[in-house]
Amino acid sequence: MEIQVSPKAKALIFDLDGTLSDSLPVHVETWNQIGKKYGFEFDTQIVYEMTGRPTIEFAKRVVEQYNLSANPVDIVKQKQTSFWELAHLLRPVEEVVTIVKNYHGKLPMAVGTGASRKSAEVQLKALGITEYFDTIVSADDVTSHKPNPDTFLECARLMNIDPEFCQVFEDGDLGITAAKTAGMMITDVRPFINYGEWVLS
């Protein structure tokens, strides 16, 4: 069974991490590196719970959960630097990227992500799909992040398409809530994807 694009859709919006980019193994590896530096064993459940939120919120959670004296801002800088260095390990989620390639030039398309703009651009470049998208809305572009609808509403505004005609592709519960709140069509991609083992190859 393939992921379907609604005949009512006039624009497509894609989450990035876990939807376009099979990035979770790389994120886990970089958090493990942070854990080794600060003396804690990273709990991957944090990633499941917080997928879609900005990295600073992950860092604050880590500082609180592991009772660290570190500044969350410093942890974010280290985490992002490590992630960018490992970007060559990223793999596309083919089931979703196929849709992007098939609808390029037919419908406007945007990326709506909780990642920073640089992280989004690094990932899209590593995957070779930057040119397929009309716009990117990152964590740097809105003040209220998923599960608030602002990220997806900004995508719709920039594409000049009413929210009700936008179809969102997501793999995170927070993003799904955001899309529903925005009044958009929502496709949970997780049932269609085999992510494989959650480890770096």
PDB file of C-alpha atoms in Angstrom, residues 3 12-16 18-21 92-103 109 129 133 169-171 187-190 192-193 195:
ATOM      1  CA  ILE A   3       0.980   6.773   0.512  1.00  0.00           C
ATOM      2  CA  LEU A  12       1.806  19.511  -0.023  1.00  0.00           C
ATOM      3  CA  ILE A  13       3.658  20.101   3.243  1.00  0.00           C
ATOM      4  CA  PHE A  14       6.271  17.685   4.545  1.00  0.00           C
ATOM      5  CA  ASP A  15       7.781  17.283   7.965  1.00  0.00           C
ATOM      6  CA  LEU A  16      11.522  16.614   7.707  1.00  0.00           C
ATOM      7  CA  GLY A  18      11.449  10.879  10.120  1.00  0.00           C
ATOM      8  CA  THR A  19       9.260  11.890   7.177  1.00  0.00           C
ATOM      9  CA  LEU A  20      11.614  12.984   4.394  1.00  0.00           C
ATOM     10  CA  SER A  21      14.838  12.160   6.201  1.00  0.00           C
ATOM     11  CA  PRO A  92      15.935   9.482   2.443  1.00  0.00           C
ATOM     12  CA  VAL A  93      12.603   7.985   3.384  1.00  0.00           C
ATOM     13  CA  GLU A  94      11.996   6.691  -0.120  1.00  0.00           C
ATOM     14  CA  GLU A  95       8.254   6.171   0.312  1.00  0.00           C
ATOM     15  CA  VAL A  96       7.842   9.911   0.944  1.00  0.00           C
ATOM     16  CA  VAL A  97      10.577  11.306  -1.285  1.00  0.00           C
ATOM     17  CA  THR A  98       8.961   9.457  -4.207  1.00  0.00           C
ATOM     18  CA  ILE A  99       5.859  11.611  -3.708  1.00  0.00           C
ATOM     19  CA  VAL A 100       8.001  14.753  -3.690  1.00  0.00           C
ATOM     20  CA  LYS A 101       9.607  13.823  -6.995  1.00  0.00           C
ATOM     21  CA  ASN A 102       6.332  12.761  -8.593  1.00  0.00           C
ATOM     22  CA  TYR A 103       4.539  16.001  -7.680  1.00  0.00           C
ATOM     23  CA  MET A 109       5.487  21.960  -1.823  1.00  0.00           C
ATOM     24  CA  ILE A 129      16.157  17.226  -2.631  1.00  0.00           C
ATOM     25  CA  PHE A 133      10.592  22.654  -2.412  1.00  0.00           C
ATOM     26  CA  PHE A 169       2.799  14.382   5.716  1.00  0.00           C
ATOM     27  CA  GLU A 170       4.019  13.691   9.252  1.00  0.00           C
ATOM     28  CA  ASP A 171       5.551  10.995  11.432  1.00  0.00           C
ATOM     29  CA  THR A 187      -1.326  11.771   6.464  1.00  0.00           C
ATOM     30  CA  ASP A 188       0.528   9.816   9.159  1.00  0.00           C
ATOM     31  CA  VAL A 189       3.351   8.227   7.165  1.00  0.00           C
ATOM     32  CA  ARG A 190       4.458   5.777   9.851  1.00  0.00           C
ATOM     33  CA  PHE A 192       3.702   2.979   5.293  1.00  0.00           C
ATOM     34  CA  ILE A 193       7.395   3.062   6.210  1.00  0.00           C
ATOM     35  CA  TYR A 195      12.507   2.404   9.112  1.00  0.00           C
TER      36      TYR A 195
END
